[in-house]
Coordinates of C-alpha atoms in Angstrom, one line a residue:
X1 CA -170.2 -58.0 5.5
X2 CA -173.1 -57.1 7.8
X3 CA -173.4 -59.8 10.3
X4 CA -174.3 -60.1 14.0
X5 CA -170.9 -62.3 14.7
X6 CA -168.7 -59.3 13.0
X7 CA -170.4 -56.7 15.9
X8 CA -167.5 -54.9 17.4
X9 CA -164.9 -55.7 14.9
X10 CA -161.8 -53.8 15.1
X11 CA -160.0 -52.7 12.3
X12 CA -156.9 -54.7 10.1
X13 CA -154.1 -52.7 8.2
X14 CA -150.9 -53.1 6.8
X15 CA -147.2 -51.9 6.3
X16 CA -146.5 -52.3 3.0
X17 CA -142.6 -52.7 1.6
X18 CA -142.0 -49.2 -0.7
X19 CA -138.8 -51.0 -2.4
X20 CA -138.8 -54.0 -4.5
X21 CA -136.1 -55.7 -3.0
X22 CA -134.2 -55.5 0.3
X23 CA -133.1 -56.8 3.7
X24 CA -135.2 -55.5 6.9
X25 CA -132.5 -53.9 9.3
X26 CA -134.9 -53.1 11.7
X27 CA -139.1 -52.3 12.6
X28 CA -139.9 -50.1 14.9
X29 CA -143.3 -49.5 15.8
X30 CA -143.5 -47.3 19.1
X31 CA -144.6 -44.5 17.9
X32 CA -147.7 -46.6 16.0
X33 CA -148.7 -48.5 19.4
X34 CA -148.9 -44.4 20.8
X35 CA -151.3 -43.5 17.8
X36 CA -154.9 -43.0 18.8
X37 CA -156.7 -46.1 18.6
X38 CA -154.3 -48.3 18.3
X39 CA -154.5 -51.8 19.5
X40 CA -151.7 -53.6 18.8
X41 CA -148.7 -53.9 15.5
X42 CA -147.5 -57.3 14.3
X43 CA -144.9 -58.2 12.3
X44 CA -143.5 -61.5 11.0
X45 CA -141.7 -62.2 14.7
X46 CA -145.1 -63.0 16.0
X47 CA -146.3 -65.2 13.2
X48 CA -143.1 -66.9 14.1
X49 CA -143.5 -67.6 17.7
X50 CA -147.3 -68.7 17.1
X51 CA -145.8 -71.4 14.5
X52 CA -147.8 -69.8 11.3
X53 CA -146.3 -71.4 8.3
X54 CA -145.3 -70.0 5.1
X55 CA -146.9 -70.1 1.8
X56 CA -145.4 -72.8 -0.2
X57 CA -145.8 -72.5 -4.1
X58 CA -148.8 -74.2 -5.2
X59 CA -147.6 -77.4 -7.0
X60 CA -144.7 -79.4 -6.7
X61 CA -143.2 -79.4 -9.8
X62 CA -142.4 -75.5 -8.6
X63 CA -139.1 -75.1 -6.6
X64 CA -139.9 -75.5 -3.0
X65 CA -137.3 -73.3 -1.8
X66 CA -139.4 -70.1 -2.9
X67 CA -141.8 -70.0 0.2
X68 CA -143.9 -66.8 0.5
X69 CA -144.2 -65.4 4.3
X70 CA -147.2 -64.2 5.4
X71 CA -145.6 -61.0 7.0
X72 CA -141.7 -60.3 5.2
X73 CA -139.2 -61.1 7.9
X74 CA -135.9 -60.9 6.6
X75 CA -136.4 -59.7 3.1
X76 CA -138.9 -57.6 1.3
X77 CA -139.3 -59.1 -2.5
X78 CA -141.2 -56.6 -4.1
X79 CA -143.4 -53.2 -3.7
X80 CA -146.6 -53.7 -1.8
X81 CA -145.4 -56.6 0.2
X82 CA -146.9 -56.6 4.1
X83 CA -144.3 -56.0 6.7
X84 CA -146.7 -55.0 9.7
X85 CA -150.1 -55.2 10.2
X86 CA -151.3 -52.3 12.2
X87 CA -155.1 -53.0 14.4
X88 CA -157.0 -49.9 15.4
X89 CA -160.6 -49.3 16.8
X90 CA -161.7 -47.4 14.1
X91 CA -160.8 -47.8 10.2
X92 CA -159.4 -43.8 9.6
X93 CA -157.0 -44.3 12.5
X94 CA -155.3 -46.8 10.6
X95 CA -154.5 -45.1 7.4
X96 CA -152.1 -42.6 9.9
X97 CA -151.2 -45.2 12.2
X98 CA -149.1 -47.4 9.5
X99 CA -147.2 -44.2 8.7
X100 CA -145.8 -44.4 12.0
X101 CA -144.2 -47.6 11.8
X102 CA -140.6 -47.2 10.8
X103 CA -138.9 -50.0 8.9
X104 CA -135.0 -49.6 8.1
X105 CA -133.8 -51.3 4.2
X106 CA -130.7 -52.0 3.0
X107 CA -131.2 -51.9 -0.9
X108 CA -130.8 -54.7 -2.7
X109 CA -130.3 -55.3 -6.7
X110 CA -133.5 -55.7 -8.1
X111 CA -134.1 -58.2 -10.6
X112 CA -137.1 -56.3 -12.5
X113 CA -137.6 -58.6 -15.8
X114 CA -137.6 -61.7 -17.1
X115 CA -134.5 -61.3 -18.8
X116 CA -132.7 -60.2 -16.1
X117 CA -134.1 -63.1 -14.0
X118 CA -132.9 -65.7 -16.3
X119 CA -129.7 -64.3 -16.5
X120 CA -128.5 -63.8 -13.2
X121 CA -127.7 -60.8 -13.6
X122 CA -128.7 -58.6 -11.1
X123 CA -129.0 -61.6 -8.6
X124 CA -131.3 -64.2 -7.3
X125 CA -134.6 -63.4 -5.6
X126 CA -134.2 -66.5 -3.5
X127 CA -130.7 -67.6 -3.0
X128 CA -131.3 -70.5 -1.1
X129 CA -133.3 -71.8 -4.2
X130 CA -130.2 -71.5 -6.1
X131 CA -131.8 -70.3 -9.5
X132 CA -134.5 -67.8 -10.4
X133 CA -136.2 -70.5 -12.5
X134 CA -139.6 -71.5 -10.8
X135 CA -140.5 -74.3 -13.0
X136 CA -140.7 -75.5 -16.7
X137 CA -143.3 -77.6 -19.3
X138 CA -141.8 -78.7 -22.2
X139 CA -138.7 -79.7 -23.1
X140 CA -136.4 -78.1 -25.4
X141 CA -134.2 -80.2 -25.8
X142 CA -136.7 -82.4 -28.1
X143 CA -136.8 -80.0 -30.2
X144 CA -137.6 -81.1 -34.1
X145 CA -134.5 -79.4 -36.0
X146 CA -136.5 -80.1 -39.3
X147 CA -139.7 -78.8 -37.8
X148 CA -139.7 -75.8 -40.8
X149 CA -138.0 -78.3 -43.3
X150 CA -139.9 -77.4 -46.7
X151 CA -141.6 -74.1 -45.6
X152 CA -141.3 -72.0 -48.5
X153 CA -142.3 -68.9 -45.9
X154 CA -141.3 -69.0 -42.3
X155 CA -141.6 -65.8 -40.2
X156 CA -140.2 -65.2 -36.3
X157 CA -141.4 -62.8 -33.8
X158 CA -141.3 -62.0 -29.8
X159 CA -144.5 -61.1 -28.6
X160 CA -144.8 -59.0 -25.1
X161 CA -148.3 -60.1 -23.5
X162 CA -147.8 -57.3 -20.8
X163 CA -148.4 -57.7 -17.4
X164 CA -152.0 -56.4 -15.8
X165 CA -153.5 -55.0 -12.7
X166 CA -157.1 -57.3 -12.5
X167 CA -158.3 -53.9 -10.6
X168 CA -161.8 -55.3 -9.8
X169 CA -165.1 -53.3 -8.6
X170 CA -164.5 -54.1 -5.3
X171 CA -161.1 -54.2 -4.2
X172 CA -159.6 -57.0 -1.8
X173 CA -161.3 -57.3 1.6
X174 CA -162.1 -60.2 4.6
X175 CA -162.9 -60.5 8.0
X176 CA -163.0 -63.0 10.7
X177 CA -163.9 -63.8 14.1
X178 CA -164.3 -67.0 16.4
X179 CA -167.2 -68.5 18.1
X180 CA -168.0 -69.7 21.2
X181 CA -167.4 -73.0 20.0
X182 CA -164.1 -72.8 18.4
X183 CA -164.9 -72.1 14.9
X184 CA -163.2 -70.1 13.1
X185 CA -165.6 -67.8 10.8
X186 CA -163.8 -66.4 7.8
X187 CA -165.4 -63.8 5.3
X188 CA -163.4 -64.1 2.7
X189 CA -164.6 -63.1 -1.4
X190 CA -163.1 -65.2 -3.5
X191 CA -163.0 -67.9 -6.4
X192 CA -163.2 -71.0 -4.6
X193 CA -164.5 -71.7 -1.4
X194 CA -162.8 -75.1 -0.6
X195 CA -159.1 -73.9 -2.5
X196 CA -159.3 -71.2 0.6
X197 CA -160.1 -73.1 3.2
X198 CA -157.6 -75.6 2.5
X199 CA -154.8 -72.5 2.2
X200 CA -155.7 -71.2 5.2
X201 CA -155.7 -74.4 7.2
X202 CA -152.2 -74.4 6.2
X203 CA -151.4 -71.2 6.8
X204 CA -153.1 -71.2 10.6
X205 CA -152.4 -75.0 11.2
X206 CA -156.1 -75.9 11.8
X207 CA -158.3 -79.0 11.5
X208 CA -160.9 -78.8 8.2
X209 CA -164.0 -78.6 11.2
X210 CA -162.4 -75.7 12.6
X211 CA -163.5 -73.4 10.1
X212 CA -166.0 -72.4 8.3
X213 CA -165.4 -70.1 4.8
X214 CA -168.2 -67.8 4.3
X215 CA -168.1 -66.2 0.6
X216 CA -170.1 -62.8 0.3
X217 CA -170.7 -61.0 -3.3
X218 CA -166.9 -60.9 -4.5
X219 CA -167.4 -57.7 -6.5
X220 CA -165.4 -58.9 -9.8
X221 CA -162.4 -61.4 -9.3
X222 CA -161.5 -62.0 -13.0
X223 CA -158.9 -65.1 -11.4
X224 CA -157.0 -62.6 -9.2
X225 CA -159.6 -63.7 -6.2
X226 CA -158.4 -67.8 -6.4
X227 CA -157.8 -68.7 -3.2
X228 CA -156.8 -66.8 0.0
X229 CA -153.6 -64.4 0.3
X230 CA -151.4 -64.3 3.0
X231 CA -153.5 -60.9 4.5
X232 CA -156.2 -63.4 5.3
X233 CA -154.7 -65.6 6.9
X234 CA -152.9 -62.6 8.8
X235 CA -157.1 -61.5 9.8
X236 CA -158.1 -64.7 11.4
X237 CA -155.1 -64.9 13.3
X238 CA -155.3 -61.6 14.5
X239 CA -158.6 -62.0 15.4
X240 CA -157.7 -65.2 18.2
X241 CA -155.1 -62.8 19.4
X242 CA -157.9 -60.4 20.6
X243 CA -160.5 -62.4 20.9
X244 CA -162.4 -60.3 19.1
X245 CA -163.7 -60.4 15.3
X246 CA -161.5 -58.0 12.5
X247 CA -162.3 -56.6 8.8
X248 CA -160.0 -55.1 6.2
X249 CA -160.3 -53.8 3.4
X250 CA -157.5 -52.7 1.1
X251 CA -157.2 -49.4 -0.8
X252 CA -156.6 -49.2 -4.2
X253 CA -153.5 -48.3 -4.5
X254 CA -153.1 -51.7 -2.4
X255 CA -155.0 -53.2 -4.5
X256 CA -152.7 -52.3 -7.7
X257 CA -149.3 -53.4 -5.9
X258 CA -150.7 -56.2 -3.9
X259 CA -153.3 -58.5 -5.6
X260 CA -152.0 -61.0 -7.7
X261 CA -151.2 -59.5 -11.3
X262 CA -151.8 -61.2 -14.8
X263 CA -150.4 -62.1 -18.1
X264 CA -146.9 -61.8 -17.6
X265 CA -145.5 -63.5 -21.0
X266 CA -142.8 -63.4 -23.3
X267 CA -143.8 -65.6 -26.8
X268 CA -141.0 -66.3 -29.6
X269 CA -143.1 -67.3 -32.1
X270 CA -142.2 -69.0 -35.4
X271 CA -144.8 -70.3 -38.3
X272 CA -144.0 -72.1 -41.4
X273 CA -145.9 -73.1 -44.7
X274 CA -146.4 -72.8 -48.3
X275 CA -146.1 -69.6 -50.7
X276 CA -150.2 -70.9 -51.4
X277 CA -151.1 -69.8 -47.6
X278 CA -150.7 -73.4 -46.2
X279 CA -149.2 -73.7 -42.5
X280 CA -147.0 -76.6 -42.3
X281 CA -145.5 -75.9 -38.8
X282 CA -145.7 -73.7 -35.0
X283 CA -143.3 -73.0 -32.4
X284 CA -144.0 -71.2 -29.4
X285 CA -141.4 -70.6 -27.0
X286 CA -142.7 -68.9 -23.7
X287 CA -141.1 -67.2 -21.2
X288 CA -143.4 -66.5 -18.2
X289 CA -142.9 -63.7 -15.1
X290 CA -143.9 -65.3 -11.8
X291 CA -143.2 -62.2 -9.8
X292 CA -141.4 -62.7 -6.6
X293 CA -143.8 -65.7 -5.2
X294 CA -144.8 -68.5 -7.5
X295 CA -148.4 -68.5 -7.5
X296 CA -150.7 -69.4 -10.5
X297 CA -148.9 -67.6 -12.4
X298 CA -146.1 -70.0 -12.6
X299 CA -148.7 -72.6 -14.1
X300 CA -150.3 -70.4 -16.6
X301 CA -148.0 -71.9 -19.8
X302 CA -149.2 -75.1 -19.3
X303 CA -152.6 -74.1 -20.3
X304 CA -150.6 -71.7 -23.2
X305 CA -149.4 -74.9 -24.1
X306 CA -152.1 -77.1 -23.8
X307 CA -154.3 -74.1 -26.3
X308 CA -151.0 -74.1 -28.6
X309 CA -152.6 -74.3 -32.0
X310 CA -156.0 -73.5 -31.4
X311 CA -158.8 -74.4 -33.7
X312 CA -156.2 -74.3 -36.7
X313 CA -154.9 -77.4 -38.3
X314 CA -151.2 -77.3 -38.3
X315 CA -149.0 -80.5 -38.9
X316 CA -146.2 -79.5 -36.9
X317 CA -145.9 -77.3 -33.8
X318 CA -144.0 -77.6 -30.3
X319 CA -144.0 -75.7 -27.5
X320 CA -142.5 -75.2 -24.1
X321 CA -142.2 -72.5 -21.7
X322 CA -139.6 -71.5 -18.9
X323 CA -141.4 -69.3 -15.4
X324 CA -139.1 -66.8 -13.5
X325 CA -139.3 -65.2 -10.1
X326 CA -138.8 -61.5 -10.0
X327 CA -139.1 -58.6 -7.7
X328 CA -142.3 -57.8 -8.9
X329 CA -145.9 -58.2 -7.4
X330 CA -146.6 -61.7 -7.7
X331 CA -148.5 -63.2 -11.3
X332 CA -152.0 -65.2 -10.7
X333 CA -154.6 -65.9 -12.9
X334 CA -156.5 -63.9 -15.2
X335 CA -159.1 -63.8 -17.3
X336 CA -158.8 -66.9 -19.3
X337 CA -155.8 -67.4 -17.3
X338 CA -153.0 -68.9 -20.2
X339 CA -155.4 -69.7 -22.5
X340 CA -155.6 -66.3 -24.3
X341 CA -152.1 -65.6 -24.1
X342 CA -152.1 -68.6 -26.7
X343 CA -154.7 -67.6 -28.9
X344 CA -152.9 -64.0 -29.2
X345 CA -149.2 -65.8 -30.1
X346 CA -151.4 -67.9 -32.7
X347 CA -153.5 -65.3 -34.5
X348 CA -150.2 -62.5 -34.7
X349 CA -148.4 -65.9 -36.0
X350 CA -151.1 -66.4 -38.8
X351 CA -151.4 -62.6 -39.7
X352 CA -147.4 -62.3 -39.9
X353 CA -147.6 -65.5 -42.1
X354 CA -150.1 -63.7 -44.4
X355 CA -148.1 -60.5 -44.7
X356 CA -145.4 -62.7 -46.0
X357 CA -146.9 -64.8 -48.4
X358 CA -148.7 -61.8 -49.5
X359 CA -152.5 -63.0 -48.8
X360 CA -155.3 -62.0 -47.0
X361 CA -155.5 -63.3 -43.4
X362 CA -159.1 -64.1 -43.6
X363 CA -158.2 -66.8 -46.9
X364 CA -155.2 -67.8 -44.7
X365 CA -157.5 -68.2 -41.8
X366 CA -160.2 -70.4 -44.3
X367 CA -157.5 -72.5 -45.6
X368 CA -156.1 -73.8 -42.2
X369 CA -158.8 -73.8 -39.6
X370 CA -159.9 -77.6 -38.5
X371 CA -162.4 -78.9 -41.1
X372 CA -166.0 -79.4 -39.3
X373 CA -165.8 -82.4 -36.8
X374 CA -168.9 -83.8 -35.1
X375 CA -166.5 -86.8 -33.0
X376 CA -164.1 -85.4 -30.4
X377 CA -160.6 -84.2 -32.1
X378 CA -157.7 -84.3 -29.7
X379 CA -155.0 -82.1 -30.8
X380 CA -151.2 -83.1 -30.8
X381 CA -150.8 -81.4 -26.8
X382 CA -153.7 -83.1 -25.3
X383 CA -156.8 -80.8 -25.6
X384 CA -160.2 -82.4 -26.6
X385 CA -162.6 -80.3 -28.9
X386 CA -165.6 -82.5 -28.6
X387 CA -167.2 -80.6 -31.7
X388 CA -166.3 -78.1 -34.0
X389 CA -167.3 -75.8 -37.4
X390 CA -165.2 -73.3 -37.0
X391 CA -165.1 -72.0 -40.8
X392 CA -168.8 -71.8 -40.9
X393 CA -168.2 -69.2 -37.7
X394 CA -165.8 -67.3 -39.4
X395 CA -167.8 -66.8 -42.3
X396 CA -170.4 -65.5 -40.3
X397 CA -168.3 -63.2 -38.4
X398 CA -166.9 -62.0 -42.0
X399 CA -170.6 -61.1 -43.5
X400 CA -171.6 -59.9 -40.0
X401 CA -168.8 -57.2 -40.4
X402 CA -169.2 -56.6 -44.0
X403 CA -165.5 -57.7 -44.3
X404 CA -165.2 -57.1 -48.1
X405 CA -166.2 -53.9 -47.4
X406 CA -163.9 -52.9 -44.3
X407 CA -161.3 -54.0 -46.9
X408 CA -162.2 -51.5 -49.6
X409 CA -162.4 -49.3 -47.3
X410 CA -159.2 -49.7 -45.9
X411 CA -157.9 -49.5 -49.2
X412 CA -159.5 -46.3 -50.1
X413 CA -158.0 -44.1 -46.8
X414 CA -154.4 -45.7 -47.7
X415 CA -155.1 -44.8 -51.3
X416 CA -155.9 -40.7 -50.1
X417 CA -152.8 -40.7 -47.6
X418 CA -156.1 -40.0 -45.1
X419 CA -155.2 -39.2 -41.0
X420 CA -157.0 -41.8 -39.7
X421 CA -156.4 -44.9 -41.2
X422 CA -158.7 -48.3 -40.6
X423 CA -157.2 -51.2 -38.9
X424 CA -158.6 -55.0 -39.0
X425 CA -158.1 -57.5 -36.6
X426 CA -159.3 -60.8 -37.2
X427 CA -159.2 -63.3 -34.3
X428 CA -160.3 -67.3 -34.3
X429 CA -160.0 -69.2 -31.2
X430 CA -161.5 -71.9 -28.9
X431 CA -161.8 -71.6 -25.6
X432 CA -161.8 -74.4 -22.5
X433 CA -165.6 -75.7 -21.6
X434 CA -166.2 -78.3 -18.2
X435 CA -162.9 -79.5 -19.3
X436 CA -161.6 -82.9 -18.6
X437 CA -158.1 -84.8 -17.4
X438 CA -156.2 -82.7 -19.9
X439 CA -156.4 -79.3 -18.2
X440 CA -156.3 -80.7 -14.7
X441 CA -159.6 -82.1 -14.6
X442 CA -162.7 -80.6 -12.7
X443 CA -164.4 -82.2 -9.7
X444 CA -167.8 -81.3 -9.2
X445 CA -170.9 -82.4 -6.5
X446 CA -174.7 -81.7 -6.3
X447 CA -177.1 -82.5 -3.8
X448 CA -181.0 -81.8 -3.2
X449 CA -182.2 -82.1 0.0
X450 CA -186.1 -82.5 0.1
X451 CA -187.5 -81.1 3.1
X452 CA -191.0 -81.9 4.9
X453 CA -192.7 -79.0 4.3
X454 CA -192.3 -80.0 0.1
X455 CA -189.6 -77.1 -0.7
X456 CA -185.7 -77.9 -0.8
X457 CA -182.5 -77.0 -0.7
X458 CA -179.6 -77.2 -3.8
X459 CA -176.4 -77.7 -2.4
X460 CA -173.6 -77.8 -5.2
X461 CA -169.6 -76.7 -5.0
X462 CA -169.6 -73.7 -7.2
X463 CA -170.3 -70.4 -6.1
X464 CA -171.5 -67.5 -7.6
X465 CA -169.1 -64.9 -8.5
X466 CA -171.2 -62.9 -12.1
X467 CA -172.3 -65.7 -13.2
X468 CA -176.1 -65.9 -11.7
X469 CA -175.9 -69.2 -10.1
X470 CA -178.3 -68.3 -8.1
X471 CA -181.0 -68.2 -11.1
X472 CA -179.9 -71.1 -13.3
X473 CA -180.1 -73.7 -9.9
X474 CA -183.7 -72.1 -9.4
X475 CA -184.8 -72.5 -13.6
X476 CA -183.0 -76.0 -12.8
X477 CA -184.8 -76.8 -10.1
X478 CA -188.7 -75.3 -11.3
X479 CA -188.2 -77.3 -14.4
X480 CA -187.6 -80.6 -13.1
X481 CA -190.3 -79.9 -10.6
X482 CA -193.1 -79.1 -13.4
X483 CA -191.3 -82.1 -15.1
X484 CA -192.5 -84.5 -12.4
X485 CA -196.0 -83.2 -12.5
X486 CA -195.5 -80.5 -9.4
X487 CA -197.7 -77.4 -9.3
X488 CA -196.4 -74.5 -10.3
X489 CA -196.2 -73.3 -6.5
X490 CA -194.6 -76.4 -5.5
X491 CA -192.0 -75.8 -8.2
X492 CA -191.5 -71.8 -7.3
X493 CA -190.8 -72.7 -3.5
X494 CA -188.5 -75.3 -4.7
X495 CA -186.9 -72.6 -7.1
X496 CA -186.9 -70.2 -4.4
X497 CA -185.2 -72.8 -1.6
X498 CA -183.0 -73.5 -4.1
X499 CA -181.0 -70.0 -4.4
X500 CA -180.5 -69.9 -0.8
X501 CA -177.1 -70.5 0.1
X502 CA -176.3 -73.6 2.3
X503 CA -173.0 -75.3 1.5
X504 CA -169.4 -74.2 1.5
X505 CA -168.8 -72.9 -1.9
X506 CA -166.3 -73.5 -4.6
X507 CA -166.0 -72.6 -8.4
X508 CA -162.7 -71.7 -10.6
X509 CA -164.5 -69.5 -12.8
X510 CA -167.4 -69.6 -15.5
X511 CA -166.9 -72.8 -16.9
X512 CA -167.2 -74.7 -13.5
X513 CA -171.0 -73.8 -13.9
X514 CA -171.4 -76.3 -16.8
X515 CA -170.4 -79.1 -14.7
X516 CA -172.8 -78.0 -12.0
X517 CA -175.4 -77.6 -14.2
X518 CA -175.2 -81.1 -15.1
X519 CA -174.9 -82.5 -11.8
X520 CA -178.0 -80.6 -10.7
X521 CA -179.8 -81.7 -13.2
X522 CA -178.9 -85.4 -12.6
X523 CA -179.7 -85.2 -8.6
X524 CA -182.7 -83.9 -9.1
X525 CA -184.0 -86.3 -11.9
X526 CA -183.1 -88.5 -9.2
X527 CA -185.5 -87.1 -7.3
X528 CA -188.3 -86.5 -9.4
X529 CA -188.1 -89.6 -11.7

C-alpha cells in the first residue's frame, strides 16, 4: 500500500476479547494513552456518540435482532472480537500498547456448538432476538413420509464438515485517509469492490461520491475477503478523527480468531434404492454454525441446497437446513462456499449406499449419474446444468487412475494384513459457472473507452483477486483488435491500456470472470465491428 496520500500514516490496532462470551464491566485505557507513541484509544462509546451504525446481518430473511457492533460495547460474543482500537505513531508501539488496556468480564455461559445453540441450553447469544436460530431454507414440515417407500437399501449418517480457518498469504489489512476534497480513500483487499463500499457507507453513514474503494493485490481471499469487516470501517473513521491517513494490518493469530471462518455444517444424510445399486431417493438435513454474527455463513445452505443431488439422477430427494448463532468467530464464505459441503454429503451418501448393497462405488456411481444432455437440465431445486456427460468423465478419470488396478491392489494389502493399507476416494460433482436467477443471479458491466491517441481503456466490475484478469482483458482486447484489421502495435497498446486499472472493482470469486469475459467481448465487437 505504497501511495503518496498514505504519507504519514499512523498506525491502527486492536483489543481483542480473550473470552467467548461476556458482559464488559469496565475499559480502562490510561495506562495505554501513557504508552510511548500513543495517539489516542477508542472503544465502542465513541462509535456511539459519532452515530456509526451497527452491522446488520446481510439479508433479511436473517433475524434482525442479531446486529454486529463495530467495537463490542456491552457484550463480547466470541474470542478475537475488537473491544478497543489502540493508534500509535509507529506499528511496534502498538503490539505493547494494547496490552495496556484493561477490560473487566463477567463470564457468561458460552454456547460453543450447534447443538447447544439449538437447544438453549447454555443460553442465547442474543436475547433480545429471542432464539439462537438465524434463519432457515426449507421446510420440514413438507416432508415426503414415503420418500424411502420401496427402497430395498436405505442407509443414514451425520456428517461433520468442520469448521476452517481461510488463513490466506497475506493476512487481513487496510488503510484510509481523506482528501482535500472530502473523499474518503479506502485501501481495502477484498472480493468485491462495490459489496464494500456499499457496507461501509452503512457503517460510516456516507453518500456513494464520498468514497472511493481502492483494491490492491488481496494476497489469497478464498471468500473470507467478501466485503469489508467492521475493523475497516473502524480505519476510515479513525482516520477523520485525526485528520490524518491510518494502515493496519492484523497478525496472524488475529487473523485465525478474527476473519470470517468456513464450512461450519452438520449433514444428516439418508439415501435410498434398489439391492441392484439403483438410488431411488436423498435427504439432506443441514444444520449450519453462523458463529456469533450472521454473515455469509448463515446463507451458505441455500447454495448446499440448491447443489443437493449433484450430477446424479435421483427421483426423490429433499432438503432443508436450520443456521445458528454461536460464541464462535463468525462463519463467511469459503472456497466454493456451500456448494462443496453438498457434493461431500452426496458422494459419502453414494459410497455408504454401495457398502450396503455390496457393490463397487464406481458401478453405483455409472448406474446413477445424469445420462449425457446437450439442452439445459434443471434439477428438482432449481439449478440449471446447461450441458453435461458426466459418465464419459468418470470413465476417464477411472482409466486415468488405472482404477482396476488400485482395486487389486487394494485387495492384495488387505489380503497380507500389510501396515499401510490403500484407500480410494471417488468423487463426481458439478460445480456453479456465470450462474443465473437460481443462485442469486450475477450482474455484470463492461465498457471500452477509445481514446485519441488509438489506445483504450477496459473498464469492467470484476477485479482481480488469482485469477489474471489483467491478461485475459488484454488477449480480449489484442484479439478483437487484430480482428478488425488493427496492426499488431495498435492491438498491443490496446492490450496494454487495457490491464491498467480504472474503475471501482467488483467480483465474487472465479466464476464472475466468465461473465466478464463475455461482456468484454461484446463491448468491444461493438467497437470494432
Amino acid at each position: 500500500m505504497q501511495d503518496e496520500r498514505l504519507t504519514g500514516a499512523c498506525y491502527v490496532h486492536f483489543v481483542r476479547s480473550t473470552v467467548a462470551h461476556a458482559t464488559i464491566a469496565g475499559i480502562v485505557a490510561t495506562a495505554a494513552l501513557e504508552a510511548p507513541g500513543v495517539l489516542a484509544v477508542y472503544t465502542a462509546s465513541d462509535l456511539a456518540e459519532a452515530g456509526l451504525s451497527q452491522l446488520p446481518p446481510m439479508m433479511p430473511n436473517m433475524n434482525q435482532a442479531m446486529k454486529q457492533p463495530l467495537l463490542a460495547s456491552d457484550v463480547v460474543r466470541f474470542v478475537g472480537e475488537p473491544v478497543a482500537a489502540v493508534v500509535t505513531e509507529e506499528m511496534y508501539q502498538g503490539e505493547d500498547a494494547i496490552e495496556l488496556v484493561d477490560i473487566d468480564y463477567d463470564i457468561l455461559p458460552a454456547v460453543a456448538t450447534m447443538h447447544q445453540s439449538l437447544s438453549g441450553e447454555r443460553g442465547l447469544v442474543f436475547p433480545a432476538a429471542g432464539t439462537n436460530v438465524v434463519c432457515t431454507f426449507g421446510d420440514p414440515s413438507a416432508s415426503n413420509p414415503d420418500l424411502f417407500a420401496g427402497c430395498e437399501v436405505v442407509v443414514s449418517a451425520v456428517i461433520q464438515n468442520r469448521r476452517v480457518a481461510p488463513a490466506p498469504m497475506e493476512s487481513r489489512s487496510g488503510a484510509a485517509a481523506w482528501g482535500e476534497d472530502g473523499r474518503l480513500n479506502a485501501w481495502i483487499p477484498n472480493q468485491g469492490a462495490q459489496l464494500t463500499k456499499g457496507v461501509l457507507l452503512g457503517m460510516l453513514g456516507l453518500k456513494p461520491d464520498e468514497v472511493r474503494i481502492i483494491t490492491p493485490d488481496v494476497g489469497g481471499a478464498f471468500g473470507a475477503k467478501f466485503g469489508p469487516d467492521p475493523e475497516h470501517g473502524i480505519l476510515c473513521w479513525i482516520a477523520k478523527q485525526l485528520g490524518r491517513p491510518v494502515r493496519w494490518s492484523e497478525t496472524r493469530m488475529e487473523n485465525l480468531v478474527g476473519m470470517p471462518h468456513g464450512r461450519a455444517q452438520e449433514q444428516k444424510i439418508t439415501i435410498g434404492g434398489m439391492q441392484d445399486g439403483t438410488v431411488l431417493a436423498y435427504r439432506i438435513e443441514i444444520i449450519q454454525d453462523c458463529g456469533a454474527y450472521p454473515k455469509a455463513g448463515a446463507f451458505l445452505p441455500s447454495l448446499t441446497i440448491l447443489m443437493t443431488t449433484g450430477p446424479y439422477n435421483i427421483p426423490r430427494a429433499e432438503s432443508w437446513s436450520t443456521s445458528v448463532a454461536t460464541n464462535t468467530t463468525p462463519v463467511g464464505a469459503y472456497r466454493g462456499a456451500g456448494r462443496p459441503e453438498a457434493a461431500a454429503a452426496i458422494d459419502r451418501a453414494i459410497d455408504l449406499f454401495a457398502d450396503a448393497a455390496g457393490i463397487d462405488p464406481a458401478q453405483v456411481r455409472r448406474k446413477n449419474l445424469l445420462p449425457k444432455f446437450t439442452e439445459p437440465h434443471k434439477t428438482a431445486f432449481g439449478a440449471v446444468y446447461d450441458s453435461g456427460d458426466y459418465v464419459t468423465a468418470l470413465e476417464k478419470a477411472l482409466d486415468a487412475a488405472d482404477y482396476d488396478a488400485l482395486l487389486a491392489e487394494q485387495a492384495r494389502r488387505r489380503a497380507a494384513g500389510e501396515t499401510r493399507q490403500l484407500g480410494i476416494g471417488l468423487s463426481s460433482y458439478v460445480e456453479i459457472t456465470g450462474p443465473g436467477g437460481e443462485a442469486g443471479g450475477q450482474n455484470e458491466n463492461s465498457t471500452v473507452e477509445v481514446h485519441s491517441d488509438g489506445t483504450a481503456t477496459i473498464l469492467t466490475g470484476t477485479s482481480p483477486h488469482g485469477q489474471g484478469h489483467q491478461t485475459v482483458w488484454a488477449m480480449l482486447a489484442t484479439e478483437e483488435a487484430l480482428r478488425s484489421g488493427a496492426s499488431v502495435e495498435e492491438a498491443a497498446a490496446l492490450a496494454a491500456e487495457g490491464t491498467s486499472p480504472g474503475y471501482d472493482f467488483h467480483a465474487d470469486s472465479d466464476y464472475r470472470e466468465h461473465l466478464a469475459r463475455v461482456l468484454t467481448r461484446r463491448a468491444l465487437e461493438g467497437l470494432t465491428g
